[in-house]
XYZ file of C-alpha atoms in Angstrom:
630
model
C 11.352 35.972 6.735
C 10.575 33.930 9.885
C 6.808 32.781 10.758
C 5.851 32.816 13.887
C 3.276 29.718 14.769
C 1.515 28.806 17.985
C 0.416 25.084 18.041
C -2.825 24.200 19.833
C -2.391 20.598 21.451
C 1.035 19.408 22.173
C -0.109 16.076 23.350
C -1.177 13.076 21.082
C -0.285 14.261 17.526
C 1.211 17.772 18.447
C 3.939 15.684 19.383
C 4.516 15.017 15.815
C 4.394 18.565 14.917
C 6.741 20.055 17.622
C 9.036 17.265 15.640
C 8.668 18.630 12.491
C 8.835 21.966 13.709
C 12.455 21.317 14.784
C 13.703 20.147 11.567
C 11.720 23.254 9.571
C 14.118 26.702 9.384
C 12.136 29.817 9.069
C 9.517 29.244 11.477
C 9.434 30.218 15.201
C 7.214 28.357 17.635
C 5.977 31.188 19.703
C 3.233 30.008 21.571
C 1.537 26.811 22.587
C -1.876 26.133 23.733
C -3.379 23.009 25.913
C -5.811 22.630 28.770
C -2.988 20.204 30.143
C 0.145 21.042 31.308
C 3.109 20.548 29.134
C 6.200 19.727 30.562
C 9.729 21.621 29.530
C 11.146 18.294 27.844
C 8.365 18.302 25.428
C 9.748 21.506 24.088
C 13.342 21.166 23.941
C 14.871 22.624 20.892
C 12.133 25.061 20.638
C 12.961 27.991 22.463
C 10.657 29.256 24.700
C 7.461 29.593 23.979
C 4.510 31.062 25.798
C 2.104 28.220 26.861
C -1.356 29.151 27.443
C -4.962 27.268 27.322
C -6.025 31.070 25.719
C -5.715 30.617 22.022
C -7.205 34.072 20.694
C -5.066 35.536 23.250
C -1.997 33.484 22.672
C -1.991 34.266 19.284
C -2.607 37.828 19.799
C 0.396 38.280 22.433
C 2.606 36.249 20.390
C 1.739 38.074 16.967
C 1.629 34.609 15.461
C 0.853 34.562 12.126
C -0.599 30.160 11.972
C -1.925 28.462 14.197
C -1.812 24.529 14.090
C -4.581 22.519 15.574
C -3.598 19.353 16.596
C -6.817 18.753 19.182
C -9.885 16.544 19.170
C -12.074 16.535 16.044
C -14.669 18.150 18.147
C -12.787 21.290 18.875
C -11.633 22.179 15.315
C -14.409 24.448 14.351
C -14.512 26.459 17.474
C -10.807 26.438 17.308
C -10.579 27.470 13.738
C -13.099 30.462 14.051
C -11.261 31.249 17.788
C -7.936 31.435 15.151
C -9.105 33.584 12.366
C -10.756 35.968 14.743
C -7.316 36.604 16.430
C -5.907 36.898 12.798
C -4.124 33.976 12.079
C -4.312 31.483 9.550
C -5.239 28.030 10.535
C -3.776 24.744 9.428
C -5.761 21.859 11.185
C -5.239 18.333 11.614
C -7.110 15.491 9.577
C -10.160 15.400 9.325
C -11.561 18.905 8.918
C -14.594 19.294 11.827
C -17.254 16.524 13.197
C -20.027 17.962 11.409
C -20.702 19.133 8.079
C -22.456 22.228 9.503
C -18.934 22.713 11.494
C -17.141 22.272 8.286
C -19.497 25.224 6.634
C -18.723 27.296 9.498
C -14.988 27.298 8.794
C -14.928 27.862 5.474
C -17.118 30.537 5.658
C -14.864 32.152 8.712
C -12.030 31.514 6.570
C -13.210 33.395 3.730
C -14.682 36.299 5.822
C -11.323 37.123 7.394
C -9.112 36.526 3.839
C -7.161 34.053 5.892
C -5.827 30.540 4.746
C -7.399 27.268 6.118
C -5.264 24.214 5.061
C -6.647 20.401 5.949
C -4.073 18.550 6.748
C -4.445 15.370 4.822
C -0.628 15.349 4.294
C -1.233 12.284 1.486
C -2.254 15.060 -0.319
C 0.467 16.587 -0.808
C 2.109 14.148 -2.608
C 3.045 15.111 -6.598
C 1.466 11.487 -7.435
C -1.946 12.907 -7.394
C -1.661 15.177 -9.776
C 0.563 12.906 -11.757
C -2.750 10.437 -11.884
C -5.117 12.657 -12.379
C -2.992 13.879 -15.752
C -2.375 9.833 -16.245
C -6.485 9.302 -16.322
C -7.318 12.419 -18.357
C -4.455 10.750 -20.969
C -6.667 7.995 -21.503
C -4.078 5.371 -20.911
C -6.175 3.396 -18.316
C -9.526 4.134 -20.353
C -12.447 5.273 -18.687
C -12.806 5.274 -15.344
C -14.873 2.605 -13.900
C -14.237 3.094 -10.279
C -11.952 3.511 -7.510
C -11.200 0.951 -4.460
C -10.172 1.580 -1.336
C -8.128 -0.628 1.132
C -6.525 -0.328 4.504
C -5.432 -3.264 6.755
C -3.574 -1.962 10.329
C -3.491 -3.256 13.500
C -4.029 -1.982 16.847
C -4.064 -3.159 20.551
C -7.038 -2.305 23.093
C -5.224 0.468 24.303
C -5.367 2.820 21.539
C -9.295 2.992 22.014
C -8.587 4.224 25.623
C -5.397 6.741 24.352
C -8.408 9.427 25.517
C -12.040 10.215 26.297
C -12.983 10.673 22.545
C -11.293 7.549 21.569
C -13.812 5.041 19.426
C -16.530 7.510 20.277
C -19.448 8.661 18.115
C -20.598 10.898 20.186
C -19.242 12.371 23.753
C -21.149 14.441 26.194
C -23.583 15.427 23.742
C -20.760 16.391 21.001
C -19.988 14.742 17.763
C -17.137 12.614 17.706
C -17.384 10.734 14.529
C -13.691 9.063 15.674
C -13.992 6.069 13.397
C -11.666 4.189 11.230
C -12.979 5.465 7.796
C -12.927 9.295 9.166
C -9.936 9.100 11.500
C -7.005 6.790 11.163
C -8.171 6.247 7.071
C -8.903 9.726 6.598
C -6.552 10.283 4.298
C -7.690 7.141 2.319
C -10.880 8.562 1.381
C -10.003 11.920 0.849
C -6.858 10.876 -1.647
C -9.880 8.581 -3.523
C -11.533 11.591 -4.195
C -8.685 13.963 -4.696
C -7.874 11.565 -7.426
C -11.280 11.326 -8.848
C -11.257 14.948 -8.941
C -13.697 14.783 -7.149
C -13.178 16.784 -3.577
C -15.502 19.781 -3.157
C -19.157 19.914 -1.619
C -21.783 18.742 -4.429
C -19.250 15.955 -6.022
C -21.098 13.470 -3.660
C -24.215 11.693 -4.445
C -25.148 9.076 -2.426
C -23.442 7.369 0.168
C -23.905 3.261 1.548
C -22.157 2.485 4.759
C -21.227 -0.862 6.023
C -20.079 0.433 9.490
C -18.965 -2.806 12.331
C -16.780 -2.971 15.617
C -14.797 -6.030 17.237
C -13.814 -3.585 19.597
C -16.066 -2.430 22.633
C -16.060 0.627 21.208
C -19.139 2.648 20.243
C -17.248 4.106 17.029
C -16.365 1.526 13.830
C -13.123 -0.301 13.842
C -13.938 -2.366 10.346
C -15.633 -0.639 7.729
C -17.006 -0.583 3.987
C -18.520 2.294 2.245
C -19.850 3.063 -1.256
C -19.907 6.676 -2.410
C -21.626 6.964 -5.358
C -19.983 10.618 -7.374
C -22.133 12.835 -9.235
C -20.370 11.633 -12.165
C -21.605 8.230 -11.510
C -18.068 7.058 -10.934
C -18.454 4.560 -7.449
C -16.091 5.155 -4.957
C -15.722 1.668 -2.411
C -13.263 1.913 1.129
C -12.521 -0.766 2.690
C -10.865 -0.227 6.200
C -9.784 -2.109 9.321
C -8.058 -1.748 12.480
C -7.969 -5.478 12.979
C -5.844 -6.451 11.077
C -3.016 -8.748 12.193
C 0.142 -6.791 10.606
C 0.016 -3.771 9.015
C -0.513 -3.592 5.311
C -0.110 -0.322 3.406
C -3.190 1.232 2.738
C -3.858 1.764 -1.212
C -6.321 3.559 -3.486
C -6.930 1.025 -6.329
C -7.867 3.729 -9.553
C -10.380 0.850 -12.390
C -9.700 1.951 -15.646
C -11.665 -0.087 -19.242
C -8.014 -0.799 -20.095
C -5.860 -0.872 -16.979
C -5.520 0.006 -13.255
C -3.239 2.487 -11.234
C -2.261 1.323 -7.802
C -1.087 4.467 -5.501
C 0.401 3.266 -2.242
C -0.449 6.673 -0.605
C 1.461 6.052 2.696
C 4.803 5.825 0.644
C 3.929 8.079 -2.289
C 4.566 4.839 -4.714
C 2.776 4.593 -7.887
C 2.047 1.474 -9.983
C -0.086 1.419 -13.541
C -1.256 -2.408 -14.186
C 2.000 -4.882 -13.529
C 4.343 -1.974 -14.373
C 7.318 -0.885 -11.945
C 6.696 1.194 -8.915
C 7.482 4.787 -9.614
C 8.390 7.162 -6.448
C 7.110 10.825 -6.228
C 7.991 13.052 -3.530
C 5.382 14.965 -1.348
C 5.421 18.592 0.163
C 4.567 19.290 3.631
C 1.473 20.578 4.212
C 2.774 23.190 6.906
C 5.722 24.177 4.712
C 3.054 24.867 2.056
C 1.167 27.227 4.409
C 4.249 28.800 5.668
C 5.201 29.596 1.827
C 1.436 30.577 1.094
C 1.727 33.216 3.773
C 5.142 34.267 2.587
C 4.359 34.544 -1.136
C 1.385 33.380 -1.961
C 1.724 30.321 -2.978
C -1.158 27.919 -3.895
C -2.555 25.881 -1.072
C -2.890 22.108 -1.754
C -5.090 21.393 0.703
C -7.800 24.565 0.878
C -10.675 23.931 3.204
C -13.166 24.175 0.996
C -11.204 21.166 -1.055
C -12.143 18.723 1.814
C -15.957 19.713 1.073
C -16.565 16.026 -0.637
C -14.838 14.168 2.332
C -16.985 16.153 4.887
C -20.071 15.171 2.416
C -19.139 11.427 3.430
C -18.242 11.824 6.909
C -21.649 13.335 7.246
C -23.186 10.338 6.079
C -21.049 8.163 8.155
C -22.172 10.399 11.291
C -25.591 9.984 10.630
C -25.529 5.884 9.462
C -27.115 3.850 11.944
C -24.268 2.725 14.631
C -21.641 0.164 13.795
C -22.696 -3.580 14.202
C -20.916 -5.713 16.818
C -18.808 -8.536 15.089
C -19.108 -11.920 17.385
C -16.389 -12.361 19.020
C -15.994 -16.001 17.224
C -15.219 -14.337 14.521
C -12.141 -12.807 16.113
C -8.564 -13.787 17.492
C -8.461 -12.390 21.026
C -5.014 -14.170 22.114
C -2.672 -10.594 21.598
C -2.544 -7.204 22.177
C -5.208 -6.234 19.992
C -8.693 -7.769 18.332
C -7.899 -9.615 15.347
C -10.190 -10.335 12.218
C -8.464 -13.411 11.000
C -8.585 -12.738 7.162
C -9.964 -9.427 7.239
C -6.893 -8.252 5.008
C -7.694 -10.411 2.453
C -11.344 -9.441 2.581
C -10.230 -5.779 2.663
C -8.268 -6.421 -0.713
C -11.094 -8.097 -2.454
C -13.642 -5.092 -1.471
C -10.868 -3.013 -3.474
C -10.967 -5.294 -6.210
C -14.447 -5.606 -6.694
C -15.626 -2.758 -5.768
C -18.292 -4.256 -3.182
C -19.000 -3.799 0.249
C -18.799 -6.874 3.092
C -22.247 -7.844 2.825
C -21.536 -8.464 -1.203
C -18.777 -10.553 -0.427
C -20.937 -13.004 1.169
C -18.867 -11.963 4.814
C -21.809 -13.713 7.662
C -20.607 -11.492 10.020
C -21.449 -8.267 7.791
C -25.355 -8.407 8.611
C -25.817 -9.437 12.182
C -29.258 -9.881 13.939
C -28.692 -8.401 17.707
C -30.666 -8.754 20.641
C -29.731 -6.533 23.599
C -26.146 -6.157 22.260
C -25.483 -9.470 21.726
C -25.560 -11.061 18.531
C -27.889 -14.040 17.880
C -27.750 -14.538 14.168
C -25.989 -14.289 11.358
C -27.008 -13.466 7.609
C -25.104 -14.751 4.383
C -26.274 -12.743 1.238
C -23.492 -14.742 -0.874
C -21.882 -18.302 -1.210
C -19.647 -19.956 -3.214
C -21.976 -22.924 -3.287
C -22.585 -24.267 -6.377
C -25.686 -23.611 -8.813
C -27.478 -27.491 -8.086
C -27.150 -25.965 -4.466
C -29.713 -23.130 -5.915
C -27.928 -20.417 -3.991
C -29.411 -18.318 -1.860
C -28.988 -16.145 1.543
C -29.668 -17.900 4.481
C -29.350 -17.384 8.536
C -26.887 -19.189 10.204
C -25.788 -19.554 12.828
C -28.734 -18.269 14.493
C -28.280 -18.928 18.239
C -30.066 -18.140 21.468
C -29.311 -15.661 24.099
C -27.441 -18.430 26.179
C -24.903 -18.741 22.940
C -26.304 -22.216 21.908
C -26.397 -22.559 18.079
C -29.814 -23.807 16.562
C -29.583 -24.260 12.853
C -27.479 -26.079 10.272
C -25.770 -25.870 6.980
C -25.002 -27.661 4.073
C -25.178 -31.193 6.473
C -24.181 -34.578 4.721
C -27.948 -35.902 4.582
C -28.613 -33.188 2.788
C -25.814 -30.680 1.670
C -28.399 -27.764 -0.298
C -30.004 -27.429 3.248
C -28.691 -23.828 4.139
C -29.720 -22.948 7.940
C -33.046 -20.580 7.985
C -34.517 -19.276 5.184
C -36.707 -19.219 2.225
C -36.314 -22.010 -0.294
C -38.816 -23.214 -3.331
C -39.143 -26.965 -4.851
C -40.582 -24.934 -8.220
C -41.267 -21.666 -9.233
C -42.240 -21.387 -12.585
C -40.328 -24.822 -13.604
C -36.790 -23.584 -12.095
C -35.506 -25.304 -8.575
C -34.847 -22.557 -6.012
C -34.639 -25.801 -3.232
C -31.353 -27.255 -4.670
C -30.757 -30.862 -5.335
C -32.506 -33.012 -7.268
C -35.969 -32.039 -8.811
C -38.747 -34.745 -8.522
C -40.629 -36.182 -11.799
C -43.650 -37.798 -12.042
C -43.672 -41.576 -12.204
C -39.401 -41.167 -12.549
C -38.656 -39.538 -8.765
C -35.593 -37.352 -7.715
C -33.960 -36.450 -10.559
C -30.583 -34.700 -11.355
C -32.283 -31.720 -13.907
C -30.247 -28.729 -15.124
C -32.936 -26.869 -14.017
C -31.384 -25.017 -10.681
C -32.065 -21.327 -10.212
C -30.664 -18.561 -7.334
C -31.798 -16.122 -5.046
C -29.738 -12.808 -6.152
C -29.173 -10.175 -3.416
C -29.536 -6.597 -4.672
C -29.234 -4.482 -1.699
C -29.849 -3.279 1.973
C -31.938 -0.416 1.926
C -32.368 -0.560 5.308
C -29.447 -2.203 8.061
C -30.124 -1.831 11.699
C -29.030 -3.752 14.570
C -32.442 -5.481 15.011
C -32.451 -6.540 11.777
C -33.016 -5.282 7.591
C -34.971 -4.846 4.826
C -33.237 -6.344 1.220
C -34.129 -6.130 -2.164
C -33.395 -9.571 -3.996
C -34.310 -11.129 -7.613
C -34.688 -14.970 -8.270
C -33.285 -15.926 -11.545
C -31.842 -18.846 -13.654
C -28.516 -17.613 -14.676
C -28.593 -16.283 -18.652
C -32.280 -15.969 -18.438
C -34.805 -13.182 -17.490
C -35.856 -12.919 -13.808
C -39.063 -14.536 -12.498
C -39.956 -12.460 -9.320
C -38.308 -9.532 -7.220
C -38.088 -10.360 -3.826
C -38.728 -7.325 -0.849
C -37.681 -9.132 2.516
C -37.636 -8.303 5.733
C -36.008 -9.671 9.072
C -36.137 -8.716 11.878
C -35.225 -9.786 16.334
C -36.652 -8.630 19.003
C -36.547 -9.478 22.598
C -39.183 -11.919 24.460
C -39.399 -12.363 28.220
C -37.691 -15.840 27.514
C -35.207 -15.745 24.656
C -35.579 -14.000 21.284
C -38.680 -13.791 18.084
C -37.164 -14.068 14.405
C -39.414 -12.507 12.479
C -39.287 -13.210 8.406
C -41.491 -11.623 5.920
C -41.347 -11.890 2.123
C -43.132 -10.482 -0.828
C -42.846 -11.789 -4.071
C -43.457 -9.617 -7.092
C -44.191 -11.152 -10.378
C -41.449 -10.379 -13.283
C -43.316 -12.160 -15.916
C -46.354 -11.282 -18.151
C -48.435 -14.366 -17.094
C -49.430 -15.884 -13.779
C -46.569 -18.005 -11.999
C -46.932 -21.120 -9.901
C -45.169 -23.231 -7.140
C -45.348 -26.247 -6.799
C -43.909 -29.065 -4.429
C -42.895 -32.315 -5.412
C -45.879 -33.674 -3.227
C -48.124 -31.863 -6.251
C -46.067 -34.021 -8.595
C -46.957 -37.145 -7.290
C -44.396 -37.964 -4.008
C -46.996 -38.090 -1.239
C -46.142 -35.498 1.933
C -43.398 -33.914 0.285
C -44.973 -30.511 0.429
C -41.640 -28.410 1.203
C -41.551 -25.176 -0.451
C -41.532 -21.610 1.685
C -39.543 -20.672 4.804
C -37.522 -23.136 5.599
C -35.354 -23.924 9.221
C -33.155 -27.021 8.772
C -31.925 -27.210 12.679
C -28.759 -29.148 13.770
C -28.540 -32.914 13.649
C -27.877 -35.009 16.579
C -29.652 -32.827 19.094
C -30.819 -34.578 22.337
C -34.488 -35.294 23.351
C -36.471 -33.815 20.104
C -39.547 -33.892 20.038
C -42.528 -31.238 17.980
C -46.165 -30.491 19.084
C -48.541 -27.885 18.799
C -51.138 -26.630 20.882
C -53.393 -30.001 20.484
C -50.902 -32.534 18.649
C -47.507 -33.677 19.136
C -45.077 -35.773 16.617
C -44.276 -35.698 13.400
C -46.873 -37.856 12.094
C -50.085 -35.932 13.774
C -48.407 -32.173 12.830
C -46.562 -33.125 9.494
C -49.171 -31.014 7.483
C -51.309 -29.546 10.137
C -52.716 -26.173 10.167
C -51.974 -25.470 13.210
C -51.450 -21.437 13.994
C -48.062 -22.261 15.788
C -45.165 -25.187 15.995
C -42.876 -26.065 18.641
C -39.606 -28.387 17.339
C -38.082 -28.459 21.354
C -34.020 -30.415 22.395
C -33.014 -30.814 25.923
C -31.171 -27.248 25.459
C -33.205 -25.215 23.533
C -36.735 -24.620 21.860
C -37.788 -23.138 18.484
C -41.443 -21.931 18.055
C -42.917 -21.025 14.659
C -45.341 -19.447 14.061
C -48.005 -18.056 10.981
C -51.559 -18.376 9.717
C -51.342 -18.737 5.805
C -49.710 -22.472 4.999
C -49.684 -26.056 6.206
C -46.464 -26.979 8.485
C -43.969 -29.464 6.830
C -41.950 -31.317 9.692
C -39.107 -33.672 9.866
C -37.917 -35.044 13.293
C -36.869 -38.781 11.864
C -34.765 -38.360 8.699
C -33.268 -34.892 10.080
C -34.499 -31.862 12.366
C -36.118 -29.520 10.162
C -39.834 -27.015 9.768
C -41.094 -25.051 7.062
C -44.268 -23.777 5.547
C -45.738 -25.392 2.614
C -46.728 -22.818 0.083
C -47.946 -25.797 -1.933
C -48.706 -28.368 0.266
C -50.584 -30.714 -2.254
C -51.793 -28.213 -4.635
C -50.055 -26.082 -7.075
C -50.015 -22.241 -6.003
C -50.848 -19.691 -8.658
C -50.331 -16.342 -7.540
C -50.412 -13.072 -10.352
C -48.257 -9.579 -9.683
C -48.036 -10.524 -5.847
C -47.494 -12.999 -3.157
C -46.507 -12.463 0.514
C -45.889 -14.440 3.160
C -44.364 -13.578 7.456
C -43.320 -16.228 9.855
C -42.145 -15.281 13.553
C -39.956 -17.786 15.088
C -39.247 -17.541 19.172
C -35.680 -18.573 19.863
C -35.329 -20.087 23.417
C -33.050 -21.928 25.912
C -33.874 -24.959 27.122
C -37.105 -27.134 26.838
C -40.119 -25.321 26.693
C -43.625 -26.711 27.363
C -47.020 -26.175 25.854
C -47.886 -23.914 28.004
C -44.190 -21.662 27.914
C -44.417 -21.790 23.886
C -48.299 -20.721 23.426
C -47.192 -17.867 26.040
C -44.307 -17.082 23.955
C -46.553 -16.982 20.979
C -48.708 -14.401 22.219
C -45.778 -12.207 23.124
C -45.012 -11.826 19.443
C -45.740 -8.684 17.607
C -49.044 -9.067 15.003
């Protein structure tokens, strides 16, 4: 019995299926649709079939019995519907529709006309997915504990030009959603959750999406996600397309007693350090031809994709991608290059985390008018004397000229802009030595970290994060809300940093400094900005003192620390100012100047900081100042 098929889009990825369509007995290519022309060569082998940019009608004349859709994501629904109105049964190309309305559509189409709609994420076709799905319900890996995600390819600048859609979110008021996570990786994610078991609407809980482009693209190039399943398995993807080689993509299955590796691209399985067993895989139009034939089971139904289209909704509606700088990239070949990235890729597998987790700067960028002027570290390797914490750095100004510091040889716990405590309820969150009365800096075991929990909020302009500050092995002492945010001035940028503090404890808690323990103007403690050594012509003031001596503890409602090529301006109304210009550039509020501070359930703090080329005067900052949101 010979099925007749009519292929919609012979361009681009039809090209693939006119291939296969050669080598396949049993099936006649009767018809084939495009709003381009398609010249004869393109069909040689194939008889002749009708070509027409009428698909309802092409499939009508031609009595075909599937039609393939090998278009732009935006046209499968409207294709699909087009399809099963003219009586056919549909196999479309990865992934299923734009939307997850569109998606609805089709399956309900489907099912109103009885006719088959196969997906085709062809990595799901291979026998290894059932074969680990029958491997975890065995037991032999344990329970399940998650499931990583990793894909490292590369490709040059012209594949986001190949055609209008390319790298697009959105395209003359359509849904794209052409992205590396829900295009190229598709089948990545949907073979995660094929193997979780997990692949029809409702098997998706929540989703987190780490979404970034080196690419001037408006679509993500480099992304992490966290899909959290309804049965509270986590599923983490890691994807980039800039890479520099090509590394098989993987899902990575984390058992309580062992892993499963499945190389999807090659249909390779591996449990723990065991040898790499081959499956084979059935084509996912041979499978519809045979369903329509006899039958036969469908392996990739529509409404089977339901849990992919739950996350590509999520991904459609995530904030846009974040520019990465391009000093983070290798721009010398064809194509942008994330040096490392593959590595980084790997470890999100491993882990199960997401960029930002990793401690990757370039995951949480500040931006200013499209261009990125700071950078935001969540975790370090540093060690815990260092009293690790996320900082800002490099925080720059619009004319690319880098203003703060980190870890510097006069003092290496000094991490670029941030928030830092001497003493908070007898644990250093500063780093470094710990002053004692009547002894003086003192090497104490005493050191304690700022712990980043998570991003509820990641925008362009800036975030909102949940932290905790803890000692290792012991209880927490406060849970931090932060906030930071840029926004642009009529002369550079404002930084602005707010913190809230919420008491862990069932007693009051106190800062102190080590200037309330005895060492005379050592006040430190609170935001901190340790700025970059060296820099020409420094000099601080305020709006009635200048130097170090006259505003080293002032009051003052703003700060200027100014270079020959740029000027920083702080600014905030609730703690003295500590300044350094001598020993090393560097401001910061004083939360406990010369007192200890006792604060009960809550205490909250906001600094703005304008960001500026050049040398600024009096007059320029205080103007700034006022330009700064209340």
């Amino acid at each position: 019995m010979t099925v007749r098929v009519v292929l919609a889009g012979a361009h681009g990825f039809g090209s693939h299926y006119l291939d296969r369509l050669r080598r396949m007995p049993g099936i006649e290519l009767a018809g084939v649709c495009d709003v381009r022309p398609v010249a004869p060569e393109l069909l040689d082998g194939l008889g002749e079939p009708e070509v027409s940019g009428d698909l309802p009608g092409l499939i009508k004349r031609t009595g075909a019995e599937i039609a393939i859709l090998a278009t732009p994501i935006p046209t499968h629904a409207d294709l699909a519907l087009a399809a099963f109105g003219a009586g056919a049964h549909v196999l479309v190309e990865k992934p299923t529709a734009a939307t997850l309305r569109d998606f609805e559509r089709m399956r309900a189409a489907a099912d109103a006309a009885g006719l088959a709609c196969q997906v085709g994420f062809q990595s799901l076709g291979s026998a290894a997915v059932p074969a680990i799905r029958e491997l975890i319900a065995s037991g032999a890996i344990g329970r399940v504990t998650g499931i990583g995600v990793a894909g490292s390819w590369p490709r040059p600048a012209s594949y986001f030009t190949r055609s209008p859609w390319a790298g697009r979110r959105v395209l003359d008021g359509a849904d794209v959603v052409d992205g590396a996570l829900t295009n190229p990786f598709a089948h990545a994610l949907a073979t995660a959750l094929a193997v979780a078991g997990a692949d029809e609407r409702g098997a998706v809980a929540s989703v987190t999406a780490e979404l970034f482009h080196a690419n001037p693209i408006e679509s993500d190039d480099t992304s992490a996600i966290r899909v959290h399943l309804s049965s509270g398995v986590p599923v983490v993807a890691a994807v980039t397309l800039c890479a520099a080689t090509r590394d098989e993509p993987y899902v990575l299955v984390h058992g309580t007693k062992g892993r499963v590796r499945f190389t999807y691209t090659l249909d390779e399985v591996q449990v723990d350090d065991g040898p790499v067993r081959p499956f084979g895989r059935t084509d996912l139009l041979a499978n519809l031809v045979e369903h329509v034939r006899s039958g036969a089971e469908l392996l990739v139904p529509v409404h089977r994709t339901g849990a992919f289209m739950e996350v590509m909704e999520a991904i459609r509606l995530a904030p846009d991608p974040l520019p990465i700088d391009d000093a983070h990239q290798d721009l010398s070949g064809e194509g942008r290059v994330l040096p490392g990235i593959a590595a980084v890729v790997d470890t999100c597998a491993d882990r199960l985390a997401l960029f930002s987790e990793l401690g990757v700067s370039w995951a949480t960028p500040l931006t200013v008018s499209g261009a990125v002027v700071a950078e935001y570290t969540t975790v370090s390797d540093l060690p815990l004397e260092a009293a690790p914490r996320p900082f800002l750095h490099p925080v720059r100004t619009l004319g690319g000229v880098v203003v703060t510091e980190v870890r510097p040889a006069d003092h290496p716990h000094h991490l670029g802009a941030g928030l830092a405590v001497t003493d908070l309820g007898g644990r250093n969150f500063w780093g470094g030595r710990t002053y004692v009365r009547d002894q003086g800096p003192t090497w104490l075991d005493d050191h304690g970290m700022q712990r980043h929990l998570s991003f509820p909020v990641r925008e362009a302009a800036g975030f909102a994060e949940r932290l905790v500050w803890e000692r290792p092995g012991e209880q927490p002492l406060v849970r931090e809300e932060r906030t930071v945010r840029a926004a642009p001035l009529s002369r550079g940028w404002a930084l602005d940093f707010a913190f809230t503090l919420h008491n862990l404890t069932d007693r009051p808690l106190t800062v102190r400094s080590s200037a309330t323990k005895g060492r005379a103007g050592a006040g430190y403690g609170g935001f901190f900005w340790r700025a970059p050594a060296g820099s020409p012509g420094l000099r601080v003031f305020t709006a009635s003192a200048e130097g170090e001596e006259r505003v080293h503890g002032s009051r003052a409602p703003w700060l200027a620390l100014a270079a020959d090529d740029w000027t920083l301006v702080f600014a905030q109304d609730d703690d003295p100012w500590f300044v350094r210009v001598a020993e090393y550039p560097g401001v910061g509020t004083a939360l406990a100047w010369d007192t200890p501070l006792e604060f009960g359930p809550v205490l909250a703090r906001r600094v703005a900081v304008v960001v500026a080329d050049g040398r600024l005067s009096r007059e320029e900052a205080a103007g700034l100042v006022s330009e700064l949101r209340p």
